[in-house]
mmCIF file of C-alpha atoms in Angstrom:
data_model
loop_
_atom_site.group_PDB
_atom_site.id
_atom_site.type_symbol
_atom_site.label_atom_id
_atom_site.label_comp_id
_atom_site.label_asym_id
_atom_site.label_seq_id
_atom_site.Cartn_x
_atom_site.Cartn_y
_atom_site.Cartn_z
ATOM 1 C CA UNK A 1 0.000 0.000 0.000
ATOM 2 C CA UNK A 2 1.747 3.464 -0.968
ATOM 3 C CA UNK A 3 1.623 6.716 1.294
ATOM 4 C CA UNK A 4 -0.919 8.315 -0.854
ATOM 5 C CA UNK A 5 -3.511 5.578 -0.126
ATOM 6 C CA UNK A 6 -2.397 5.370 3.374
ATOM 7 C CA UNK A 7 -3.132 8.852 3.869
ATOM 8 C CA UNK A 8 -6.156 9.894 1.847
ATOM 9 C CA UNK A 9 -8.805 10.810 3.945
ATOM 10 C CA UNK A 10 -11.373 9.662 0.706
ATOM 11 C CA UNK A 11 -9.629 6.131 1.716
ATOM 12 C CA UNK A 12 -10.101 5.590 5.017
ATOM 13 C CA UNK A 13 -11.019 2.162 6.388
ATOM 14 C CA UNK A 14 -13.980 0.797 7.935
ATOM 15 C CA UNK A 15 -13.694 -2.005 9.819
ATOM 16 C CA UNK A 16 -16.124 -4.037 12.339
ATOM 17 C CA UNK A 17 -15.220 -7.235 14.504
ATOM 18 C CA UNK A 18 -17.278 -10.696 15.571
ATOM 19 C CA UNK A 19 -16.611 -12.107 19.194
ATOM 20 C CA UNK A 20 -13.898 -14.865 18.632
ATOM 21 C CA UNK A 21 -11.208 -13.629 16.225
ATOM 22 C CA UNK A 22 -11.064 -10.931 13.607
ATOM 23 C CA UNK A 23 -10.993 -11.110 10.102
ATOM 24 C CA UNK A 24 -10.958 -7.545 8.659
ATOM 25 C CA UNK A 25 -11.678 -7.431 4.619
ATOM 26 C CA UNK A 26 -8.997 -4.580 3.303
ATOM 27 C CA UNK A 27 -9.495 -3.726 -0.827
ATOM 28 C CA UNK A 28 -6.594 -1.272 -1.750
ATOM 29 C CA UNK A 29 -7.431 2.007 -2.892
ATOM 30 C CA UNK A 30 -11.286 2.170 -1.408
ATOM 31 C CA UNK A 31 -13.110 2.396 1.977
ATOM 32 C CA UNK A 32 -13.579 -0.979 3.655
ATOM 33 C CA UNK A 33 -16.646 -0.938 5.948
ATOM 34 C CA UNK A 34 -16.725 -4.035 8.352
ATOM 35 C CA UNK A 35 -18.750 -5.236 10.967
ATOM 36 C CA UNK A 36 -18.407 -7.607 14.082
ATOM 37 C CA UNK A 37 -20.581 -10.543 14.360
ATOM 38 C CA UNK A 38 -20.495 -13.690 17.336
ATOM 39 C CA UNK A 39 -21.794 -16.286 14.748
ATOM 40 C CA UNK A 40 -19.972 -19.649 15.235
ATOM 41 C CA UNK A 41 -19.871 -21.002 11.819
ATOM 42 C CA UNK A 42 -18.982 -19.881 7.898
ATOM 43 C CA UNK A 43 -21.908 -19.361 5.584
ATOM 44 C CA UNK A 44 -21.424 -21.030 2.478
ATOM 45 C CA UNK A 45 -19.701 -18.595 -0.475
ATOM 46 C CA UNK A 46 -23.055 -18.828 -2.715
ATOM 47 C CA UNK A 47 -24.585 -17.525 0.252
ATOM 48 C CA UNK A 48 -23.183 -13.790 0.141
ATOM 49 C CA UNK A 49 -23.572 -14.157 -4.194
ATOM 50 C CA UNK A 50 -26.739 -14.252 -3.252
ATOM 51 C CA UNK A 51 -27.593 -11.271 -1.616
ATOM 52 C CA UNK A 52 -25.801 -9.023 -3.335
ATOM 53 C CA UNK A 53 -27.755 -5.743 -4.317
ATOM 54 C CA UNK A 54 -28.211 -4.439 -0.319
ATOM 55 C CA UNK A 55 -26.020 -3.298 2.315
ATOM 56 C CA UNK A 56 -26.061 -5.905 4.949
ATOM 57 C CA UNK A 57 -24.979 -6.034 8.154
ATOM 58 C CA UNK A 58 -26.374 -8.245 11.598
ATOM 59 C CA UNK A 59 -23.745 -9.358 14.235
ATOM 60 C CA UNK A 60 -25.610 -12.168 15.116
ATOM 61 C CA UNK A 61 -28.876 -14.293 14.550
ATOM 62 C CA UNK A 62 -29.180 -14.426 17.992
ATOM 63 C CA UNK A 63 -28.514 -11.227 19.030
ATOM 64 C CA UNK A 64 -30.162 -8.642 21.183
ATOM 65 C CA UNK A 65 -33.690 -7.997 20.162
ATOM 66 C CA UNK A 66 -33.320 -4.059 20.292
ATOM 67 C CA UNK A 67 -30.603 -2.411 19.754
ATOM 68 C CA UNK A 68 -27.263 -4.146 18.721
ATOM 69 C CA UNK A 69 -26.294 -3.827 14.784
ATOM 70 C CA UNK A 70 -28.935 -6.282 13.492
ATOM 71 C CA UNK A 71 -29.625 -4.697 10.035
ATOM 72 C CA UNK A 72 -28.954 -4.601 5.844
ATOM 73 C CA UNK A 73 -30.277 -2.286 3.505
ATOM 74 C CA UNK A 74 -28.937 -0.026 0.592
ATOM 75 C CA UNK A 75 -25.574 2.192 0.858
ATOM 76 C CA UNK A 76 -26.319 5.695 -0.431
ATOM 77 C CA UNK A 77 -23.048 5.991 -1.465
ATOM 78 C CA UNK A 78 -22.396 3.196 -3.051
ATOM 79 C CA UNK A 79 -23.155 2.702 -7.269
ATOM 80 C CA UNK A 80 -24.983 -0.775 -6.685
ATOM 81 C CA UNK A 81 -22.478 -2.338 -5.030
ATOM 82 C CA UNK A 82 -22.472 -4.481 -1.809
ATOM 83 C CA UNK A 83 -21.033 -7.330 0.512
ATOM 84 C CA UNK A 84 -23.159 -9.263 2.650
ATOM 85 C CA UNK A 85 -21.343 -10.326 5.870
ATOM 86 C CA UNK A 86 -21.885 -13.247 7.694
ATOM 87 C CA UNK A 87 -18.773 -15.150 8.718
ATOM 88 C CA UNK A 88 -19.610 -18.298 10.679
ATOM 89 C CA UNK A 89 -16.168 -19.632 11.975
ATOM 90 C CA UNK A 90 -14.857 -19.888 15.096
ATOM 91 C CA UNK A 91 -11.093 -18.852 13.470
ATOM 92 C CA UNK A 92 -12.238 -15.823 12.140
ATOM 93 C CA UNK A 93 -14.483 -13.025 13.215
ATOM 94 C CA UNK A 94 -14.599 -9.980 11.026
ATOM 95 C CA UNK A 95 -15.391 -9.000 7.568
ATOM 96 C CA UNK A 96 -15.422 -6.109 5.645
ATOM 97 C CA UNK A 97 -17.842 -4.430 3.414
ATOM 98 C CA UNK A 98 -16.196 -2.937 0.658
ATOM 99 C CA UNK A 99 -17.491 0.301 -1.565
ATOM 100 C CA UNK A 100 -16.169 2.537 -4.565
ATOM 101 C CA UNK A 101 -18.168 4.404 -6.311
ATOM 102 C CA UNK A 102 -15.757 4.594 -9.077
ATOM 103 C CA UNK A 103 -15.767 1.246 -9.931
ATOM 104 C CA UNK A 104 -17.735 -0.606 -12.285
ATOM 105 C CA UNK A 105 -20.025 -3.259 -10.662
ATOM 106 C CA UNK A 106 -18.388 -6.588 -9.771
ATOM 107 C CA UNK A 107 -18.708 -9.225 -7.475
ATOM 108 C CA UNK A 108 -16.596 -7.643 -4.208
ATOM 109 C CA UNK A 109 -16.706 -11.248 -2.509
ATOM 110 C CA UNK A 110 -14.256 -11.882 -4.906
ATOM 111 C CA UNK A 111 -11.556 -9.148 -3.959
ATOM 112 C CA UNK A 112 -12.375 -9.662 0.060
ATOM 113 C CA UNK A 113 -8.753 -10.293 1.982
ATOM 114 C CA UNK A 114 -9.033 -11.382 5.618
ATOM 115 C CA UNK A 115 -6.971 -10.731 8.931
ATOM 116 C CA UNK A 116 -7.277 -13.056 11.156
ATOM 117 C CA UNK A 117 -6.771 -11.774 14.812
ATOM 118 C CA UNK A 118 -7.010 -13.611 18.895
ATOM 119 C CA UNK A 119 -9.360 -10.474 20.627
ATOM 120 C CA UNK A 120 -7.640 -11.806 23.497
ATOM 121 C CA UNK A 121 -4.267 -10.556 22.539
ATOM 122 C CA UNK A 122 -4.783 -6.960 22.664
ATOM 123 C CA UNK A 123 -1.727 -5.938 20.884
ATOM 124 C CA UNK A 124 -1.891 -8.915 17.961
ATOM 125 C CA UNK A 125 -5.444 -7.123 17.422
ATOM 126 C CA UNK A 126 -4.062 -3.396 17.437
ATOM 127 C CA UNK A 127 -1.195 -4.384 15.348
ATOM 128 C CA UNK A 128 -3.363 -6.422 12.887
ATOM 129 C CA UNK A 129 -5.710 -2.891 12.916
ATOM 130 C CA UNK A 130 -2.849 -0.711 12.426
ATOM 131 C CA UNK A 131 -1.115 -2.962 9.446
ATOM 132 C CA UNK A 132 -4.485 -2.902 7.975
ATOM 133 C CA UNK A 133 -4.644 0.709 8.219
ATOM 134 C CA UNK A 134 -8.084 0.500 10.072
ATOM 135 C CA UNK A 135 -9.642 4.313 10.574
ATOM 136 C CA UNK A 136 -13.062 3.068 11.779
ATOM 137 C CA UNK A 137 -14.108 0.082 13.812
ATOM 138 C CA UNK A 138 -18.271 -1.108 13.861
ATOM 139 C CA UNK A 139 -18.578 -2.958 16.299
ATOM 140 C CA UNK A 140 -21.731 -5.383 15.773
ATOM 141 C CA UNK A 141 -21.500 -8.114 18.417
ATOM 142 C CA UNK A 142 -24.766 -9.517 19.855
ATOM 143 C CA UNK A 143 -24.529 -8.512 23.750
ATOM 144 C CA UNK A 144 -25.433 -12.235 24.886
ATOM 145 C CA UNK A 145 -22.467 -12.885 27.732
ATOM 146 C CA UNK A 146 -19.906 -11.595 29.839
ATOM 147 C CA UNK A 147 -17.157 -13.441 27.263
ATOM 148 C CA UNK A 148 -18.556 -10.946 24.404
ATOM 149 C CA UNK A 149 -18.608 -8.061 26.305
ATOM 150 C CA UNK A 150 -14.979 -8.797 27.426
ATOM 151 C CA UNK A 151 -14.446 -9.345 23.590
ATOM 152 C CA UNK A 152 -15.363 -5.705 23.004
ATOM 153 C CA UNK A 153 -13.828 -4.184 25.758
ATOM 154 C CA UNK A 154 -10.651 -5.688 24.529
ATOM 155 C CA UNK A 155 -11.915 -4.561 20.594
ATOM 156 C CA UNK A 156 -12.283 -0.887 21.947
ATOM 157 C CA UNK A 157 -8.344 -1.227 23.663
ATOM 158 C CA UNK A 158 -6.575 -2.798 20.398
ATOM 159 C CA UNK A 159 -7.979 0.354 18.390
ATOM 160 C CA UNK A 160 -6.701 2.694 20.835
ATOM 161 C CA UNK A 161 -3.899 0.812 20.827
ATOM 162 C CA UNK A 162 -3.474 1.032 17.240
ATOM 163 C CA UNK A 163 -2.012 3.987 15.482
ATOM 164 C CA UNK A 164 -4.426 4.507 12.444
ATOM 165 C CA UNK A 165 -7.696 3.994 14.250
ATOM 166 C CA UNK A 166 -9.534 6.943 14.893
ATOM 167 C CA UNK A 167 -13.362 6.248 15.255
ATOM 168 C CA UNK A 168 -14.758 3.398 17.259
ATOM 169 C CA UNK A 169 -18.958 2.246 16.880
ATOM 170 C CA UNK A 170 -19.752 0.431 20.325
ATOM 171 C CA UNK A 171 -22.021 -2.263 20.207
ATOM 172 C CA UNK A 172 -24.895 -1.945 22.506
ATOM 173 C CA UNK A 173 -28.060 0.055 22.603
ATOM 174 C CA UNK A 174 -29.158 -1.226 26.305
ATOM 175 C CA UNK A 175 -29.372 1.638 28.978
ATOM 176 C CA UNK A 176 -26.063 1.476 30.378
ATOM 177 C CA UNK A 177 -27.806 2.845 33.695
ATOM 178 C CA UNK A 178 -25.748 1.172 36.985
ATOM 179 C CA UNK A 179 -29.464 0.720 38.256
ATOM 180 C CA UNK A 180 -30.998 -1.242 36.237
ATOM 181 C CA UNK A 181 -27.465 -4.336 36.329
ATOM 182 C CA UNK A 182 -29.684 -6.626 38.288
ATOM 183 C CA UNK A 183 -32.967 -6.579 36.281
ATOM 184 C CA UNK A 184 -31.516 -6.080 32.434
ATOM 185 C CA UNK A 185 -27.967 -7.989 32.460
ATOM 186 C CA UNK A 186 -27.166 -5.927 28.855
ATOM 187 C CA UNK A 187 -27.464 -2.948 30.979
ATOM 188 C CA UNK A 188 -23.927 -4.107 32.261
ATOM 189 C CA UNK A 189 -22.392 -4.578 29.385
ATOM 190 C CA UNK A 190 -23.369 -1.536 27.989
ATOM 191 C CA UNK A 191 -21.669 0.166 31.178
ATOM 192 C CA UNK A 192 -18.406 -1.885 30.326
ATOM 193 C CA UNK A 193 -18.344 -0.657 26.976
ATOM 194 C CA UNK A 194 -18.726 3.300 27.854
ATOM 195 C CA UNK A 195 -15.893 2.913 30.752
ATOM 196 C CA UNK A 196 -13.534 1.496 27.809
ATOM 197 C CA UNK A 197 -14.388 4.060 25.586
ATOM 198 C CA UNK A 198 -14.454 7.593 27.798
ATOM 199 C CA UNK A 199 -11.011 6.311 28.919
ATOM 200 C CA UNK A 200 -9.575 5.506 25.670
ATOM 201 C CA UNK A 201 -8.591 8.746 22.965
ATOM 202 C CA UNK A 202 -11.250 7.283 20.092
ATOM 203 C CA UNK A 203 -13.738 9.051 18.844
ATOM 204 C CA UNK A 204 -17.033 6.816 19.600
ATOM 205 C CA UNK A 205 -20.679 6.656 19.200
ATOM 206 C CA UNK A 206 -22.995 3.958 20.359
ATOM 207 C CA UNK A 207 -26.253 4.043 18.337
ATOM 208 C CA UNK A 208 -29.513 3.250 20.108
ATOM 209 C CA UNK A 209 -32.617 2.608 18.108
ATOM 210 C CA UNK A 210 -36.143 1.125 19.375
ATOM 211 C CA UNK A 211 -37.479 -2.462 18.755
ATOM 212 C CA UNK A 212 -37.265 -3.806 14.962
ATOM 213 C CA UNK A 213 -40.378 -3.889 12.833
ATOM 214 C CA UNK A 214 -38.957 -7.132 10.979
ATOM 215 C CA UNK A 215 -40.261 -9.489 13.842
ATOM 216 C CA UNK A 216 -43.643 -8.482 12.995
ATOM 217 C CA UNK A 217 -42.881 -9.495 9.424
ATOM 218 C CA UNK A 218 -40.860 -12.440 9.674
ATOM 219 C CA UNK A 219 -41.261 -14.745 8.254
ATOM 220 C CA UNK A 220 -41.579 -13.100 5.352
ATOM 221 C CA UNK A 221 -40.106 -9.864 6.059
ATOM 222 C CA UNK A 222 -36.381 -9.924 4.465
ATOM 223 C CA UNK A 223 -34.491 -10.161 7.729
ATOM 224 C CA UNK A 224 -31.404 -11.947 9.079
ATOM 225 C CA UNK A 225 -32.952 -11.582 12.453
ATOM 226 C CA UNK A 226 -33.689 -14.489 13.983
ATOM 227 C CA UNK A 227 -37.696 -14.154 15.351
ATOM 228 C CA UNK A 228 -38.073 -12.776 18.919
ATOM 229 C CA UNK A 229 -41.740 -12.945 19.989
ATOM 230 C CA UNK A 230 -42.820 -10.045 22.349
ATOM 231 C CA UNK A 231 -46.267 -8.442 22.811
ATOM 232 C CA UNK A 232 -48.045 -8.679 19.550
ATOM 233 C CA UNK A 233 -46.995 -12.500 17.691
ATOM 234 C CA UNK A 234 -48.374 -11.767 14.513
ATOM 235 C CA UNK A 235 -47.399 -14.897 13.262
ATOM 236 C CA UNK A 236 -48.997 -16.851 15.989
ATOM 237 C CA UNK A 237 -52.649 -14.505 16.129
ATOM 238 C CA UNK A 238 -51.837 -13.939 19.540
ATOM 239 C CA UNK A 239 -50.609 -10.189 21.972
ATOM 240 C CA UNK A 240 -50.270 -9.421 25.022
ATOM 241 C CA UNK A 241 -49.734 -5.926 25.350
ATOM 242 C CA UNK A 242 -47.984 -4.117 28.003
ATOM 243 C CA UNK A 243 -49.486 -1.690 30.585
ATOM 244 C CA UNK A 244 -52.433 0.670 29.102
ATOM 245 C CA UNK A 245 -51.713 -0.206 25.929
ATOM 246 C CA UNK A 246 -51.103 3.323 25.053
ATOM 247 C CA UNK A 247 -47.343 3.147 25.802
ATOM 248 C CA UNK A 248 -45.437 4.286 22.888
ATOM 249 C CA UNK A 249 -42.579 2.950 21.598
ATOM 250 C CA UNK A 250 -39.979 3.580 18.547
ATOM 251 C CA UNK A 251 -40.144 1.157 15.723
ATOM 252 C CA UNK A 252 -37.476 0.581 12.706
ATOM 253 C CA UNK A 253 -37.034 -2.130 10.499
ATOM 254 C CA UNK A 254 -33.512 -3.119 10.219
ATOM 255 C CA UNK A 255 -33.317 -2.127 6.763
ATOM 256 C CA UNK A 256 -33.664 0.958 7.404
ATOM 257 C CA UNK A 257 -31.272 1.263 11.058
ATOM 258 C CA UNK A 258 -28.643 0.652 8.167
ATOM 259 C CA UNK A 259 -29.295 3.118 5.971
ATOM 260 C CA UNK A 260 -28.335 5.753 8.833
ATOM 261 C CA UNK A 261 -25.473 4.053 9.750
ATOM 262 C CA UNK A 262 -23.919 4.438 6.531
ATOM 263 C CA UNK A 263 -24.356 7.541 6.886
ATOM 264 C CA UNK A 264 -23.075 8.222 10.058
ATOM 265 C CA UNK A 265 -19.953 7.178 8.788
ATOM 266 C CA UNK A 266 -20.072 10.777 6.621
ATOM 267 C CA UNK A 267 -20.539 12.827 9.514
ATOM 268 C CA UNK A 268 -17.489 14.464 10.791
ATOM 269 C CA UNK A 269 -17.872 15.004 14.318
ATOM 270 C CA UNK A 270 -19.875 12.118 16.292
ATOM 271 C CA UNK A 271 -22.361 12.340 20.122
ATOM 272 C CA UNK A 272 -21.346 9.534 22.539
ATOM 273 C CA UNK A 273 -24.715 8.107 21.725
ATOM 274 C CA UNK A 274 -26.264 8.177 18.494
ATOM 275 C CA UNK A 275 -30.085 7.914 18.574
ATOM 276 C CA UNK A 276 -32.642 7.001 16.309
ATOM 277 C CA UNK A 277 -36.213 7.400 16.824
ATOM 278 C CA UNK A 278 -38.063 5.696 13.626
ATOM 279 C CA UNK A 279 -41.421 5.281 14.186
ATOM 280 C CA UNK A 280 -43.705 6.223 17.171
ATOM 281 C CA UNK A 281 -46.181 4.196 18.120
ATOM 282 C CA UNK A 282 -47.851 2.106 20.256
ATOM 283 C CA UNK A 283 -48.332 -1.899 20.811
ATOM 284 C CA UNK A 284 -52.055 -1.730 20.402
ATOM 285 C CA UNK A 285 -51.157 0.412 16.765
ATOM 286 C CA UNK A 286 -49.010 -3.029 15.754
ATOM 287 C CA UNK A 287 -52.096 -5.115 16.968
ATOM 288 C CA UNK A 288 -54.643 -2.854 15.069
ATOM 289 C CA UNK A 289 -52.564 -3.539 11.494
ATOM 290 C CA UNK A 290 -52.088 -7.221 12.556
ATOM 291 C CA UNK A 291 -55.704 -7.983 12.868
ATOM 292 C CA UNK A 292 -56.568 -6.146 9.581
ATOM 293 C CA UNK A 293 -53.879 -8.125 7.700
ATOM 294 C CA UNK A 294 -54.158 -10.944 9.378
ATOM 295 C CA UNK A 295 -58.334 -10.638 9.031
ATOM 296 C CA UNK A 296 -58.784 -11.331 12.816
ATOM 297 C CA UNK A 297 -61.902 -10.629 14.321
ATOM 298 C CA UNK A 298 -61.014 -10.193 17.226
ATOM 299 C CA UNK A 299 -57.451 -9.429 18.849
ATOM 300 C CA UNK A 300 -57.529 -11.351 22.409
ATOM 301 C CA UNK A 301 -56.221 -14.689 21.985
ATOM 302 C CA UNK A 302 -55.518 -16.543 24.556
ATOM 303 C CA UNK A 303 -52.809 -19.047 25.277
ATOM 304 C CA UNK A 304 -52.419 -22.050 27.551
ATOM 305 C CA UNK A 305 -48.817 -21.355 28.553
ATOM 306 C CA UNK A 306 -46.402 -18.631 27.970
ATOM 307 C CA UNK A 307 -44.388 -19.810 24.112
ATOM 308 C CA UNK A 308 -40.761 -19.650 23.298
ATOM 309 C CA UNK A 309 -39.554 -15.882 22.655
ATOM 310 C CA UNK A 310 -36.170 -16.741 21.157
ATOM 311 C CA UNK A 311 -34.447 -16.046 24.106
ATOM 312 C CA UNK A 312 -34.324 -18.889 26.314
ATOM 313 C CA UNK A 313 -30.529 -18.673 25.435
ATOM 314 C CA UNK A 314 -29.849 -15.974 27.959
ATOM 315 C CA UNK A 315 -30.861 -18.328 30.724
ATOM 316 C CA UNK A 316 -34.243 -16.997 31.911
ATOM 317 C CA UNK A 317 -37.453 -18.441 31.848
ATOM 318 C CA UNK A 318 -39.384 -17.319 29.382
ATOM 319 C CA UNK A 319 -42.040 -15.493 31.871
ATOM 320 C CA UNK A 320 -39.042 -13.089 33.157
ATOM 321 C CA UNK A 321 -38.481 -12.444 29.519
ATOM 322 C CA UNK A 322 -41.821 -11.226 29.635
ATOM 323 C CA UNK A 323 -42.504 -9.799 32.458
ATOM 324 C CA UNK A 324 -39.179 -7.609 31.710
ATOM 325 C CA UNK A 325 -40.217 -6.691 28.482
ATOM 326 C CA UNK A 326 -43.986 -5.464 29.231
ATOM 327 C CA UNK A 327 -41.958 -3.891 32.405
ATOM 328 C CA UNK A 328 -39.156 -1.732 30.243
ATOM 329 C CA UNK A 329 -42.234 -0.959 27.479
ATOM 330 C CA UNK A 330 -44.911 0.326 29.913
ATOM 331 C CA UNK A 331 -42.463 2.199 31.703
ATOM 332 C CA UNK A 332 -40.945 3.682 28.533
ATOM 333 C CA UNK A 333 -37.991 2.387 27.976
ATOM 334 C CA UNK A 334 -38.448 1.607 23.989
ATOM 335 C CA UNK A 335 -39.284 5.179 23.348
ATOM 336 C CA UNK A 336 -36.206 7.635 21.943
ATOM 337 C CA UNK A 337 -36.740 11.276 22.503
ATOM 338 C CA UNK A 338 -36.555 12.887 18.687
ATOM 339 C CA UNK A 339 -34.487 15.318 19.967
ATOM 340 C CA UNK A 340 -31.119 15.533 18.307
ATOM 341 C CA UNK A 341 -31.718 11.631 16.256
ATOM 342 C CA UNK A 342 -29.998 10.864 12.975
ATOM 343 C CA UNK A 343 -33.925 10.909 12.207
ATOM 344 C CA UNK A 344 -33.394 15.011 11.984
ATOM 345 C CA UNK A 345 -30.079 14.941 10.789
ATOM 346 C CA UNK A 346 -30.575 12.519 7.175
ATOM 347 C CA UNK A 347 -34.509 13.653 6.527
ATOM 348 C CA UNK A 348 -34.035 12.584 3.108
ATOM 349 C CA UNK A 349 -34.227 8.460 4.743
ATOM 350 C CA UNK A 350 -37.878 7.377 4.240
ATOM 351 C CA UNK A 351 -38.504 5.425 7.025
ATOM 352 C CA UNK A 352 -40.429 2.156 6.656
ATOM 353 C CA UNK A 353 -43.822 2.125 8.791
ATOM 354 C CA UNK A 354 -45.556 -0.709 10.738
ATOM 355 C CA UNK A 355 -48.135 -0.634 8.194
ATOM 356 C CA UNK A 356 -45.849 -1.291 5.184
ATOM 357 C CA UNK A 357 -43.966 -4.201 6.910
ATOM 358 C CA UNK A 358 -47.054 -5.689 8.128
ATOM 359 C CA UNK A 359 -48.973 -5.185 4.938
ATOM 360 C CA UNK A 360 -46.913 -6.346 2.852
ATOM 361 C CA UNK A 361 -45.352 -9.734 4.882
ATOM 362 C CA UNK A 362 -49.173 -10.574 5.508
ATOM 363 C CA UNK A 363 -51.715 -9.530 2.873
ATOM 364 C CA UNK A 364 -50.338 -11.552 0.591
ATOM 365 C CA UNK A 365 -47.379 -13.642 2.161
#
């Protein structure tokens, strides 16, 4: 790589991590956007031919249900170009997504190289960041454990660490409040995360966005998201909705969380938290459209026992999961103030309603 590259600010690279060991995707002369992911296995290579036309990004199929990187859509900048990303081996952990809008349209999987990297050697990682000339890390991991929040915390030290790193994204959008550790274990995490980050000389953001619209779609919304059922299982013709009912809450599909992501890459200054309000509405809203697409007469279904949410990985029982849920929605803790949201700053994103996902996953599936 010459000096020129090296030092172009037009070149910088973009690079985001999975929770095992790194495998940044570097093509000379353009920006490499990357993305961290805890999935155990490879995906096939047909698989990423495949989707080609969006860009993708998820950390993990299992992943937090709110608020940690889950999301593909289309790159503004980019001229039709795209990676998808979703490495499944336990020897490598990171890949790039590559874009130039100078170049004619090819098949980027093609021109990917990988680094591989131990997150639990803090300088291997910086050094592999530096060599690879790494300006931005995205961090993506799904917040599941204390092993992949020591995986970031070790992420956000290597890029300090590392001479050409500049900008780190911090996986995460749980309230990082001290308070609520016992009740929401993402909550500490989150807190881990900040600490690393306020004490470290990167520039960092952590973006925090409300529930995704796709699990009201799936399956036949276009998601990588695994389904997490919650108050209104539109699959199932069955809700529970928290408190009055009126509690509002922000809604995005993942396609769209994306979108402003890429975008926040063009910004040149960046808030400790970056916040994105979507959609406002409320769970009885999401029921309304479900039994109208769904043709339900009438909306209170009852069920023998409580189902499987998705996740009985975290170790609770799947009434906690509940209980804490309709507990952090009826007290408001899915709603995100508009004030100062990458909402107001990109109003040229069309944001995808309820209505359209619903509509059009269930009219005519």
């Amino acid at each position: 790589m010459d000096e020129s590259t090296q030092s172009s600010e037009s070149q910088r690279r973009i690079v985001s991590t999975s929770a095992y060991s790194a495998k940044p995707e570097i093509l000379p002369g353009h920006p490499a956007f990357a993305l961290c992911t805890s999935i155990p296995k490879l995906r096939h290579h047909e698989d990423y031919r495949s989707r080609r036309g969006d860009w993708q990004c998820r950390p993990d199929h299992r992943g937090s249900p709110c608020g940690a990187w889950q999301a593909h859509g289309s790159h503004p900048h980019a001229q039709g170009e795209s990676a998808y990303y979703g490495l499944r081996s336990p020897g490598y952990v990171c890949k790039s997504l590559i874009r130039s809008a100078q170049q004619q349209p090819h098949d980027p999987v093609d021109e990917l190289t990988y680094l591989a990297v131990d997150y639990s050697n803090v300088g291997a990682t910086a050094k592999a960041l530096e060599t690879a000339n790494v300006d931005t890390v995205i961090c993506a991991f799904g917040m599941e454990s204390d092993a992949i929040s020591e995986a970031q915390v070790n992420l956000i030290r290597a890029a300090d660490m590392s001479g050409s790193t500049k900008r780190f994204v911090v996986s995460g959008a749980a309230d990082s409040n001290s308070r609520h550790i016992p009740m929401v274990p993402t909550a500490k995490w989150a807190l881990a995360a900040s600490h690393a980050v306020e004490e470290s000389s990167l520039e960092y953001t952590r973006v925090v966005n409300g529930l995704f619209l796709d699990y009201y779609g799936l399956p036949h919304w276009r998601s990588h998201l695994k389904p997490w059922v919650n108050a209104v299982n539109v699959e199932g013709k069955w809700a529970v909705l928290p408190g009055d009912r009126a509690s509002k809450v922000n809604f995005i599909t993942s396609q769209d969380m994306a979108r402003f992501v890429a975008r926040l890459m063009d910004l040149s200054e960046w808030s400790p938290v970056s916040f994105i309000a979507g959609q406002t509405a409320s769970f009885k809203d999401i029921l309304r459209l479900a039994e109208e697409a769904r043709d339900l007469r009438n909306g209170r279904i009852s069920f023998p026992e409580f189902e499987e949410t998705g996740l009985e990985s975290t170790g609770r029982s799947t009434e906690y999961i509940f209980a804490l849920f309709h507990y952090i929605s009826g007290t408001g803790g899915y709603t995100i103030s508009r004030d100062g949201t990458l909402d107001a700053q990109f109003p040229d994103i069309k944001i995808t309603t309820a209505a359209e996902v619903i509509e059009s996953s269930w009219r005519n599936p």
